[in-house]
């Protein structure tokens, strides 16, 4: 079945992508993370500012995606349809909650992250193990549903593009260079460890879902497939269990992501790569960026559906990722002792996936493609205008 295979291919591509980040973090550990890496590769240029903003936009888009997922899963506890107006209401509520946690201080964020990481990873593994055991480790449902006929190549690669978003959380680790011990080694090790853990967990979940639901049911329940897959294996108790895990995972993910975005944007401001206005807000630059991030994420969560949010995030992230690989290859590969062939392979894989994704979206959803093009034009032209004025 191609459904779990998409996650495996995404893991391989993310592994190649991680190579650039590991090499950069080993050589230039910094709290600025990707923003600092781009500046090292391109200097104080339009490319640096625009690509860093694309990463920030991608993360904010992903936050809104996760927030809506939180709303959708939470409603599984009640007799309410997933298209209810409560989905955006709950999504915005989660974003606001994440903001309140973030302004409470780094110690609270750190402690909460450790506890929730243990709960969500352990819970997901338990779900996957029980679901696979209940299905007798058989994958007949997905095979009998037509998955064996395959998907068009562009459709499969487009699925890979969305799956890559599930792995890109490792990029937020690059912001930890100013906090961890021996960052020249440990940031890179953390990136590798996170990718390995995610790959194992995602594949377990993908196989568990495929073993318990036919493909047409997976598509029908695309916004809450995990909870639906728990139903035949564990009944209503399984649904409640997976919903609880989903709530913990989405809430903790948004808290960490909002912190990482605000820190990166604050770093860009300090480097005078992006403009900043405080609009009378109290606090420092990072607090202001935290507010702006929350407002944008809440707005997207309120007015965009899941598939469109994910599409925008995938496009912006892949473009930024390609820029990282090319920048390291062109300007820094000797400084960071990177293998040029691996860097070019990572960029080529991104280009193939992005190209297939754009082709598919151009035929199935040209509106979101137009929004992406306008967003790119606004970002690059706006950044160029700002840098010329300063």
mmCIF file of C-alpha atoms in Angstrom:
data_model
loop_
_atom_site.group_PDB
_atom_site.id
_atom_site.type_symbol
_atom_site.label_atom_id
_atom_site.label_comp_id
_atom_site.label_asym_id
_atom_site.label_seq_id
_atom_site.Cartn_x
_atom_site.Cartn_y
_atom_site.Cartn_z
ATOM 1 C CA UNK A 1 0.000 0.000 0.000
ATOM 2 C CA UNK A 2 1.306 3.418 -0.937
ATOM 3 C CA UNK A 3 -0.164 5.165 2.097
ATOM 4 C CA UNK A 4 2.551 4.039 4.578
ATOM 5 C CA UNK A 5 5.148 4.171 1.795
ATOM 6 C CA UNK A 6 4.597 7.930 1.451
ATOM 7 C CA UNK A 7 5.780 8.384 5.037
ATOM 8 C CA UNK A 8 8.841 6.216 4.394
ATOM 9 C CA UNK A 9 9.807 8.204 1.286
ATOM 10 C CA UNK A 10 9.216 11.446 3.200
ATOM 11 C CA UNK A 11 11.523 10.155 5.937
ATOM 12 C CA UNK A 12 14.271 9.420 3.411
ATOM 13 C CA UNK A 13 13.951 12.874 1.848
ATOM 14 C CA UNK A 14 13.898 14.497 5.286
ATOM 15 C CA UNK A 15 17.012 12.512 6.167
ATOM 16 C CA UNK A 16 18.867 13.998 3.201
ATOM 17 C CA UNK A 17 17.544 17.438 4.118
ATOM 18 C CA UNK A 18 18.680 17.047 7.712
ATOM 19 C CA UNK A 19 22.263 16.634 6.500
ATOM 20 C CA UNK A 20 22.580 20.359 5.757
ATOM 21 C CA UNK A 21 21.096 21.337 9.116
ATOM 22 C CA UNK A 22 23.318 18.936 11.047
ATOM 23 C CA UNK A 23 26.443 20.230 9.316
ATOM 24 C CA UNK A 24 25.432 23.853 9.898
ATOM 25 C CA UNK A 25 24.499 23.274 13.534
ATOM 26 C CA UNK A 26 27.820 21.539 14.164
ATOM 27 C CA UNK A 27 29.727 24.489 12.708
ATOM 28 C CA UNK A 28 27.491 27.423 13.677
ATOM 29 C CA UNK A 29 25.248 26.575 16.659
ATOM 30 C CA UNK A 30 22.988 29.535 17.376
ATOM 31 C CA UNK A 31 19.655 30.524 18.892
ATOM 32 C CA UNK A 32 18.875 32.000 15.470
ATOM 33 C CA UNK A 33 18.756 28.565 13.855
ATOM 34 C CA UNK A 34 17.676 28.683 10.229
ATOM 35 C CA UNK A 35 17.779 32.473 10.125
ATOM 36 C CA UNK A 36 21.452 32.385 11.072
ATOM 37 C CA UNK A 37 22.202 29.566 8.626
ATOM 38 C CA UNK A 38 20.674 31.524 5.760
ATOM 39 C CA UNK A 39 22.644 34.613 6.701
ATOM 40 C CA UNK A 40 25.853 32.586 6.781
ATOM 41 C CA UNK A 41 25.061 31.211 3.321
ATOM 42 C CA UNK A 42 23.732 34.333 1.586
ATOM 43 C CA UNK A 43 24.665 37.297 3.784
ATOM 44 C CA UNK A 44 22.251 40.138 4.534
ATOM 45 C CA UNK A 45 20.363 39.710 1.274
ATOM 46 C CA UNK A 46 16.854 39.341 -0.073
ATOM 47 C CA UNK A 47 17.358 35.576 -0.287
ATOM 48 C CA UNK A 48 18.168 35.346 3.417
ATOM 49 C CA UNK A 49 15.240 37.443 4.585
ATOM 50 C CA UNK A 50 12.665 36.032 2.185
ATOM 51 C CA UNK A 51 13.563 32.381 2.781
ATOM 52 C CA UNK A 52 13.634 32.869 6.550
ATOM 53 C CA UNK A 53 10.176 34.412 6.315
ATOM 54 C CA UNK A 54 8.997 31.485 4.184
ATOM 55 C CA UNK A 55 10.123 29.175 6.968
ATOM 56 C CA UNK A 56 8.297 31.307 9.521
ATOM 57 C CA UNK A 57 5.152 31.356 7.362
ATOM 58 C CA UNK A 58 5.382 27.591 6.904
ATOM 59 C CA UNK A 59 5.608 27.086 10.655
ATOM 60 C CA UNK A 60 2.703 29.447 11.323
ATOM 61 C CA UNK A 61 0.650 27.660 8.671
ATOM 62 C CA UNK A 62 1.524 24.342 10.286
ATOM 63 C CA UNK A 63 0.451 25.721 13.665
ATOM 64 C CA UNK A 64 -2.958 26.566 12.251
ATOM 65 C CA UNK A 65 -3.125 23.110 10.667
ATOM 66 C CA UNK A 66 -2.349 21.474 14.001
ATOM 67 C CA UNK A 67 -4.832 23.753 15.770
ATOM 68 C CA UNK A 68 -7.648 22.688 13.440
ATOM 69 C CA UNK A 69 -6.620 19.064 13.917
ATOM 70 C CA UNK A 70 -7.011 19.643 17.654
ATOM 71 C CA UNK A 71 -10.528 20.951 17.080
ATOM 72 C CA UNK A 72 -11.474 18.064 14.809
ATOM 73 C CA UNK A 73 -10.237 15.387 17.208
ATOM 74 C CA UNK A 74 -11.762 17.050 20.259
ATOM 75 C CA UNK A 75 -15.187 16.969 18.615
ATOM 76 C CA UNK A 76 -14.912 13.179 18.315
ATOM 77 C CA UNK A 77 -15.698 13.126 22.042
ATOM 78 C CA UNK A 78 -19.110 14.612 21.318
ATOM 79 C CA UNK A 79 -21.862 13.978 18.828
ATOM 80 C CA UNK A 80 -20.771 16.877 16.634
ATOM 81 C CA UNK A 81 -19.801 16.754 12.950
ATOM 82 C CA UNK A 82 -16.253 17.567 11.944
ATOM 83 C CA UNK A 83 -17.530 20.439 9.785
ATOM 84 C CA UNK A 84 -19.021 22.193 12.802
ATOM 85 C CA UNK A 85 -18.182 25.817 13.512
ATOM 86 C CA UNK A 86 -16.681 24.519 16.757
ATOM 87 C CA UNK A 87 -13.586 23.352 14.851
ATOM 88 C CA UNK A 88 -12.235 26.877 14.221
ATOM 89 C CA UNK A 89 -13.439 28.004 17.655
ATOM 90 C CA UNK A 90 -11.479 25.249 19.392
ATOM 91 C CA UNK A 91 -8.510 25.857 17.082
ATOM 92 C CA UNK A 92 -8.327 29.536 17.969
ATOM 93 C CA UNK A 93 -8.769 28.666 21.638
ATOM 94 C CA UNK A 94 -5.765 26.341 21.501
ATOM 95 C CA UNK A 95 -3.610 29.016 19.843
ATOM 96 C CA UNK A 96 -4.550 31.480 22.588
ATOM 97 C CA UNK A 97 -3.755 28.858 25.240
ATOM 98 C CA UNK A 98 -0.342 28.286 23.633
ATOM 99 C CA UNK A 99 0.293 32.029 23.778
ATOM 100 C CA UNK A 100 -0.514 32.137 27.493
ATOM 101 C CA UNK A 101 1.859 29.234 28.170
ATOM 102 C CA UNK A 102 4.624 30.916 26.167
ATOM 103 C CA UNK A 103 4.433 34.166 28.080
ATOM 104 C CA UNK A 104 4.603 32.199 31.341
ATOM 105 C CA UNK A 105 8.333 31.588 30.904
ATOM 106 C CA UNK A 106 10.875 29.176 29.445
ATOM 107 C CA UNK A 107 10.940 26.883 32.496
ATOM 108 C CA UNK A 108 7.248 26.091 32.193
ATOM 109 C CA UNK A 109 7.611 25.472 28.455
ATOM 110 C CA UNK A 110 10.572 23.147 29.012
ATOM 111 C CA UNK A 111 8.929 21.123 31.767
ATOM 112 C CA UNK A 112 5.648 20.840 29.875
ATOM 113 C CA UNK A 113 7.436 19.761 26.689
ATOM 114 C CA UNK A 114 9.244 16.922 28.449
ATOM 115 C CA UNK A 115 6.086 15.541 30.036
ATOM 116 C CA UNK A 116 3.949 15.813 26.906
ATOM 117 C CA UNK A 117 6.676 14.309 24.701
ATOM 118 C CA UNK A 118 6.714 11.182 26.853
ATOM 119 C CA UNK A 119 2.914 10.952 26.918
ATOM 120 C CA UNK A 120 2.316 11.453 23.204
ATOM 121 C CA UNK A 121 5.112 9.191 21.950
ATOM 122 C CA UNK A 122 4.239 6.467 24.429
ATOM 123 C CA UNK A 123 0.529 6.789 23.732
ATOM 124 C CA UNK A 124 0.913 6.642 19.961
ATOM 125 C CA UNK A 125 3.166 3.587 20.163
ATOM 126 C CA UNK A 126 0.647 1.849 22.443
ATOM 127 C CA UNK A 127 -2.180 2.641 20.009
ATOM 128 C CA UNK A 128 -0.204 1.362 17.028
ATOM 129 C CA UNK A 129 0.801 -1.845 18.809
ATOM 130 C CA UNK A 130 -2.767 -2.643 19.906
ATOM 131 C CA UNK A 131 -4.227 -1.754 16.505
ATOM 132 C CA UNK A 132 -1.732 -3.946 14.652
ATOM 133 C CA UNK A 133 -2.254 -6.802 17.106
ATOM 134 C CA UNK A 134 -6.052 -6.549 16.789
ATOM 135 C CA UNK A 135 -5.750 -6.676 13.004
ATOM 136 C CA UNK A 136 -3.521 -9.738 13.204
ATOM 137 C CA UNK A 137 -0.793 -7.742 11.485
ATOM 138 C CA UNK A 138 -2.813 -8.068 8.290
ATOM 139 C CA UNK A 139 -3.012 -5.287 5.712
ATOM 140 C CA UNK A 140 -5.824 -6.782 3.660
ATOM 141 C CA UNK A 141 -8.276 -3.874 4.213
ATOM 142 C CA UNK A 142 -6.055 -1.347 2.486
ATOM 143 C CA UNK A 143 -5.069 -3.777 -0.257
ATOM 144 C CA UNK A 144 -8.658 -4.719 -0.990
ATOM 145 C CA UNK A 145 -9.761 -1.103 -1.141
ATOM 146 C CA UNK A 146 -7.916 -0.360 -4.323
ATOM 147 C CA UNK A 147 -4.684 0.906 -2.903
ATOM 148 C CA UNK A 148 -2.815 -1.791 -4.756
ATOM 149 C CA UNK A 149 -3.760 -0.144 -8.031
ATOM 150 C CA UNK A 150 -1.543 2.705 -6.964
ATOM 151 C CA UNK A 151 -1.761 6.404 -7.380
ATOM 152 C CA UNK A 152 -0.548 8.547 -10.250
ATOM 153 C CA UNK A 153 3.106 9.435 -9.774
ATOM 154 C CA UNK A 154 2.391 13.108 -9.196
ATOM 155 C CA UNK A 155 -0.347 12.253 -6.710
ATOM 156 C CA UNK A 156 1.945 10.011 -4.693
ATOM 157 C CA UNK A 157 4.722 12.611 -4.656
ATOM 158 C CA UNK A 158 2.191 15.243 -3.620
ATOM 159 C CA UNK A 159 1.301 13.000 -0.701
ATOM 160 C CA UNK A 160 4.990 12.782 0.121
ATOM 161 C CA UNK A 161 5.164 16.597 0.121
ATOM 162 C CA UNK A 162 2.455 16.750 2.782
ATOM 163 C CA UNK A 163 4.094 13.930 4.751
ATOM 164 C CA UNK A 164 7.355 15.905 4.802
ATOM 165 C CA UNK A 165 5.558 18.511 6.918
ATOM 166 C CA UNK A 166 5.229 15.868 9.631
ATOM 167 C CA UNK A 167 9.015 15.586 9.788
ATOM 168 C CA UNK A 168 10.037 19.219 9.474
ATOM 169 C CA UNK A 169 9.715 19.787 13.207
ATOM 170 C CA UNK A 170 13.380 18.831 13.471
ATOM 171 C CA UNK A 171 14.232 22.264 12.062
ATOM 172 C CA UNK A 172 13.063 23.912 15.294
ATOM 173 C CA UNK A 173 15.879 22.104 17.104
ATOM 174 C CA UNK A 174 18.317 24.391 15.284
ATOM 175 C CA UNK A 175 17.066 27.231 17.509
ATOM 176 C CA UNK A 176 18.503 25.482 20.575
ATOM 177 C CA UNK A 177 22.142 26.212 19.806
ATOM 178 C CA UNK A 178 22.356 28.882 22.481
ATOM 179 C CA UNK A 179 20.946 26.697 25.264
ATOM 180 C CA UNK A 180 22.189 23.107 25.065
ATOM 181 C CA UNK A 181 25.510 21.837 26.363
ATOM 182 C CA UNK A 182 28.194 21.224 23.725
ATOM 183 C CA UNK A 183 25.900 22.508 20.926
ATOM 184 C CA UNK A 184 28.441 21.764 18.185
ATOM 185 C CA UNK A 185 27.674 18.077 18.695
ATOM 186 C CA UNK A 186 24.392 17.814 20.567
ATOM 187 C CA UNK A 187 22.161 19.885 18.268
ATOM 188 C CA UNK A 188 23.042 17.642 15.336
ATOM 189 C CA UNK A 189 22.558 14.533 17.450
ATOM 190 C CA UNK A 190 19.142 15.781 18.562
ATOM 191 C CA UNK A 191 18.119 16.340 14.932
ATOM 192 C CA UNK A 192 19.122 12.795 13.974
ATOM 193 C CA UNK A 193 17.420 11.291 17.033
ATOM 194 C CA UNK A 194 14.185 13.192 16.402
ATOM 195 C CA UNK A 195 14.048 12.007 12.788
ATOM 196 C CA UNK A 196 14.613 8.390 13.783
ATOM 197 C CA UNK A 197 11.932 8.523 16.483
ATOM 198 C CA UNK A 198 9.455 10.229 14.154
ATOM 199 C CA UNK A 199 10.088 7.710 11.386
ATOM 200 C CA UNK A 200 9.406 4.738 13.660
ATOM 201 C CA UNK A 201 6.306 6.328 15.200
ATOM 202 C CA UNK A 202 4.830 7.534 11.886
ATOM 203 C CA UNK A 203 5.350 4.190 10.171
ATOM 204 C CA UNK A 204 3.765 2.337 13.081
ATOM 205 C CA UNK A 205 0.759 4.647 12.937
ATOM 206 C CA UNK A 206 0.500 4.452 9.141
ATOM 207 C CA UNK A 207 0.552 0.657 9.167
ATOM 208 C CA UNK A 208 -1.907 0.552 12.085
ATOM 209 C CA UNK A 209 -4.370 2.790 10.243
ATOM 210 C CA UNK A 210 -3.923 0.857 6.988
ATOM 211 C CA UNK A 211 -4.505 -2.430 8.814
ATOM 212 C CA UNK A 212 -7.798 -1.310 10.363
ATOM 213 C CA UNK A 213 -9.399 0.881 7.702
ATOM 214 C CA UNK A 214 -9.941 0.469 3.961
ATOM 215 C CA UNK A 215 -8.496 3.238 1.823
ATOM 216 C CA UNK A 216 -11.860 4.828 1.054
ATOM 217 C CA UNK A 217 -12.603 5.090 4.795
ATOM 218 C CA UNK A 218 -9.185 6.608 5.451
ATOM 219 C CA UNK A 219 -9.924 9.259 2.836
ATOM 220 C CA UNK A 220 -13.404 9.861 4.240
ATOM 221 C CA UNK A 221 -12.041 10.286 7.778
ATOM 222 C CA UNK A 222 -8.885 12.093 6.662
ATOM 223 C CA UNK A 223 -9.078 14.741 9.407
ATOM 224 C CA UNK A 224 -9.463 12.195 12.236
ATOM 225 C CA UNK A 225 -8.228 8.912 10.738
ATOM 226 C CA UNK A 226 -6.316 7.926 13.869
ATOM 227 C CA UNK A 227 -9.439 7.993 16.017
ATOM 228 C CA UNK A 228 -11.442 6.167 13.357
ATOM 229 C CA UNK A 229 -8.774 3.465 13.064
ATOM 230 C CA UNK A 230 -8.985 2.865 16.810
ATOM 231 C CA UNK A 231 -12.706 2.071 16.598
ATOM 232 C CA UNK A 232 -12.540 -1.436 15.036
ATOM 233 C CA UNK A 233 -9.515 -2.366 17.150
ATOM 234 C CA UNK A 234 -10.518 -0.995 20.563
ATOM 235 C CA UNK A 235 -14.081 0.262 20.278
ATOM 236 C CA UNK A 236 -15.213 3.544 21.787
ATOM 237 C CA UNK A 237 -12.525 3.378 24.469
ATOM 238 C CA UNK A 238 -9.927 3.348 21.725
ATOM 239 C CA UNK A 239 -11.459 6.449 20.185
ATOM 240 C CA UNK A 240 -11.305 8.264 23.517
ATOM 241 C CA UNK A 241 -7.712 7.149 24.018
ATOM 242 C CA UNK A 242 -6.524 8.361 20.613
ATOM 243 C CA UNK A 243 -8.417 11.626 20.979
ATOM 244 C CA UNK A 244 -6.661 12.226 24.304
ATOM 245 C CA UNK A 245 -3.276 11.523 22.703
ATOM 246 C CA UNK A 246 -4.125 13.798 19.763
ATOM 247 C CA UNK A 247 -5.106 16.616 22.113
ATOM 248 C CA UNK A 248 -1.818 16.305 24.021
ATOM 249 C CA UNK A 249 0.238 16.070 20.828
ATOM 250 C CA UNK A 250 -1.378 19.035 19.087
ATOM 251 C CA UNK A 251 -1.322 21.271 22.156
ATOM 252 C CA UNK A 252 2.334 20.585 22.952
ATOM 253 C CA UNK A 253 3.319 20.916 19.302
ATOM 254 C CA UNK A 254 1.795 24.370 18.979
ATOM 255 C CA UNK A 255 3.355 25.581 22.228
ATOM 256 C CA UNK A 256 6.839 24.573 21.033
ATOM 257 C CA UNK A 257 6.343 25.843 17.490
ATOM 258 C CA UNK A 258 5.084 29.282 18.511
ATOM 259 C CA UNK A 259 8.105 29.678 20.760
ATOM 260 C CA UNK A 260 10.480 28.702 17.928
ATOM 261 C CA UNK A 261 8.869 31.034 15.376
ATOM 262 C CA UNK A 262 8.862 34.035 17.691
ATOM 263 C CA UNK A 263 12.515 33.441 18.550
ATOM 264 C CA UNK A 264 13.524 33.187 14.888
ATOM 265 C CA UNK A 265 11.589 36.329 13.937
ATOM 266 C CA UNK A 266 13.155 38.188 16.858
ATOM 267 C CA UNK A 267 16.587 37.140 15.619
ATOM 268 C CA UNK A 268 15.764 38.380 12.105
ATOM 269 C CA UNK A 269 14.702 41.703 13.603
ATOM 270 C CA UNK A 270 17.919 42.018 15.587
ATOM 271 C CA UNK A 271 19.907 41.296 12.413
ATOM 272 C CA UNK A 272 17.883 44.078 10.721
ATOM 273 C CA UNK A 273 16.725 41.699 8.008
ATOM 274 C CA UNK A 274 12.999 42.248 8.575
ATOM 275 C CA UNK A 275 11.133 45.375 9.732
ATOM 276 C CA UNK A 276 9.588 45.677 13.162
ATOM 277 C CA UNK A 277 6.884 47.852 14.706
ATOM 278 C CA UNK A 278 5.838 47.476 18.329
ATOM 279 C CA UNK A 279 2.415 49.176 17.895
ATOM 280 C CA UNK A 280 2.514 50.198 21.543
ATOM 281 C CA UNK A 281 2.816 46.620 22.802
ATOM 282 C CA UNK A 282 4.667 46.107 26.095
ATOM 283 C CA UNK A 283 7.637 43.782 26.410
ATOM 284 C CA UNK A 284 10.594 42.996 24.186
ATOM 285 C CA UNK A 285 10.900 42.109 20.520
ATOM 286 C CA UNK A 286 10.319 38.377 21.032
ATOM 287 C CA UNK A 287 7.108 39.083 22.952
ATOM 288 C CA UNK A 288 5.905 41.255 20.084
ATOM 289 C CA UNK A 289 6.761 38.524 17.586
ATOM 290 C CA UNK A 290 4.915 36.052 19.771
ATOM 291 C CA UNK A 291 1.787 38.202 19.528
ATOM 292 C CA UNK A 292 2.086 38.579 15.744
ATOM 293 C CA UNK A 293 2.641 34.831 15.330
ATOM 294 C CA UNK A 294 -0.421 33.983 17.410
ATOM 295 C CA UNK A 295 -2.627 36.450 15.528
ATOM 296 C CA UNK A 296 -1.582 35.034 12.141
ATOM 297 C CA UNK A 297 -1.952 31.405 13.244
ATOM 298 C CA UNK A 298 -5.380 32.043 14.788
ATOM 299 C CA UNK A 299 -6.582 33.851 11.660
ATOM 300 C CA UNK A 300 -5.518 31.008 9.373
ATOM 301 C CA UNK A 301 -7.018 28.410 11.702
ATOM 302 C CA UNK A 302 -10.322 30.259 11.692
ATOM 303 C CA UNK A 303 -10.725 30.735 7.936
ATOM 304 C CA UNK A 304 -8.758 28.033 6.052
ATOM 305 C CA UNK A 305 -9.485 24.307 5.779
ATOM 306 C CA UNK A 306 -6.904 21.652 6.581
ATOM 307 C CA UNK A 307 -5.915 20.653 3.045
ATOM 308 C CA UNK A 308 -5.284 24.213 1.879
ATOM 309 C CA UNK A 309 -3.334 25.099 4.996
ATOM 310 C CA UNK A 310 -1.107 22.052 4.495
ATOM 311 C CA UNK A 311 -0.568 22.836 0.813
ATOM 312 C CA UNK A 312 0.697 26.351 1.484
ATOM 313 C CA UNK A 313 2.978 25.123 4.238
ATOM 314 C CA UNK A 314 4.484 22.417 2.028
ATOM 315 C CA UNK A 315 5.221 24.839 -0.817
ATOM 316 C CA UNK A 316 6.860 27.461 1.389
ATOM 317 C CA UNK A 317 8.878 24.921 3.367
ATOM 318 C CA UNK A 318 10.243 23.073 0.331
ATOM 319 C CA UNK A 319 11.359 26.316 -1.324
ATOM 320 C CA UNK A 320 13.174 27.369 1.844
ATOM 321 C CA UNK A 321 14.718 23.924 2.188
ATOM 322 C CA UNK A 322 16.065 24.021 -1.360
ATOM 323 C CA UNK A 323 17.590 27.433 -0.633
ATOM 324 C CA UNK A 324 19.365 26.041 2.446
ATOM 325 C CA UNK A 325 20.907 23.147 0.515
ATOM 326 C CA UNK A 326 21.998 25.335 -2.392
ATOM 327 C CA UNK A 327 23.406 28.021 -0.117
ATOM 328 C CA UNK A 328 25.476 25.509 1.827
ATOM 329 C CA UNK A 329 26.663 23.835 -1.390
ATOM 330 C CA UNK A 330 27.562 27.074 -3.132
ATOM 331 C CA UNK A 331 29.119 29.024 -0.272
ATOM 332 C CA UNK A 332 29.767 26.919 2.818
ATOM 333 C CA UNK A 333 30.394 23.268 1.981
ATOM 334 C CA UNK A 334 34.140 23.522 2.622
ATOM 335 C CA UNK A 335 33.656 25.541 5.820
ATOM 336 C CA UNK A 336 31.266 22.967 7.298
ATOM 337 C CA UNK A 337 32.962 19.898 5.729
ATOM 338 C CA UNK A 338 29.821 18.909 3.823
ATOM 339 C CA UNK A 339 29.620 16.413 0.970
ATOM 340 C CA UNK A 340 28.528 18.269 -2.162
ATOM 341 C CA UNK A 341 26.842 15.214 -3.691
ATOM 342 C CA UNK A 342 24.594 14.771 -0.655
ATOM 343 C CA UNK A 343 23.673 18.467 -0.677
ATOM 344 C CA UNK A 344 22.736 18.352 -4.366
ATOM 345 C CA UNK A 345 20.797 15.119 -3.864
ATOM 346 C CA UNK A 346 18.797 16.718 -1.050
ATOM 347 C CA UNK A 347 18.000 19.734 -3.241
ATOM 348 C CA UNK A 348 17.081 17.532 -6.213
ATOM 349 C CA UNK A 349 14.707 15.405 -4.134
ATOM 350 C CA UNK A 350 12.996 18.553 -2.860
ATOM 351 C CA UNK A 351 12.671 19.892 -6.405
ATOM 352 C CA UNK A 352 11.102 16.664 -7.688
ATOM 353 C CA UNK A 353 8.565 16.549 -4.857
ATOM 354 C CA UNK A 354 7.784 20.271 -5.113
ATOM 355 C CA UNK A 355 7.371 20.054 -8.893
ATOM 356 C CA UNK A 356 4.943 17.142 -8.657
ATOM 357 C CA UNK A 357 3.024 18.896 -5.907
ATOM 358 C CA UNK A 358 2.705 22.113 -7.923
ATOM 359 C CA UNK A 359 1.519 20.195 -10.995
ATOM 360 C CA UNK A 360 -1.150 18.400 -8.976
ATOM 361 C CA UNK A 361 -2.317 21.567 -7.233
ATOM 362 C CA UNK A 362 -2.326 23.453 -10.527
ATOM 363 C CA UNK A 363 -4.982 21.074 -11.823
ATOM 364 C CA UNK A 364 -6.919 20.286 -8.638
ATOM 365 C CA UNK A 365 -6.750 23.568 -6.714
ATOM 366 C CA UNK A 366 -5.383 26.456 -8.802
ATOM 367 C CA UNK A 367 -6.660 28.987 -6.263
ATOM 368 C CA UNK A 368 -4.257 27.862 -3.561
ATOM 369 C CA UNK A 369 -1.464 27.835 -6.130
ATOM 370 C CA UNK A 370 -2.288 31.449 -6.990
ATOM 371 C CA UNK A 371 -2.265 32.350 -3.288
ATOM 372 C CA UNK A 372 1.155 30.718 -2.950
ATOM 373 C CA UNK A 373 2.541 32.662 -5.929
ATOM 374 C CA UNK A 374 1.188 35.935 -4.555
ATOM 375 C CA UNK A 375 2.650 35.111 -1.145
ATOM 376 C CA UNK A 376 6.063 34.405 -2.662
ATOM 377 C CA UNK A 377 6.005 37.594 -4.724
ATOM 378 C CA UNK A 378 4.977 39.699 -1.733
ATOM 379 C CA UNK A 379 7.674 38.136 0.457
ATOM 380 C CA UNK A 380 10.587 38.505 -1.961
ATOM 381 C CA UNK A 381 9.621 41.948 -3.301
ATOM 382 C CA UNK A 382 8.807 43.259 0.166
ATOM 383 C CA UNK A 383 12.112 42.003 1.548
ATOM 384 C CA UNK A 384 14.056 43.532 -1.328
ATOM 385 C CA UNK A 385 12.303 46.865 -0.843
ATOM 386 C CA UNK A 386 13.041 46.836 2.907
ATOM 387 C CA UNK A 387 16.730 46.008 2.492
ATOM 388 C CA UNK A 388 17.181 48.720 -0.116
ATOM 389 C CA UNK A 389 15.692 51.266 2.274
ATOM 390 C CA UNK A 390 17.937 50.317 5.205
#
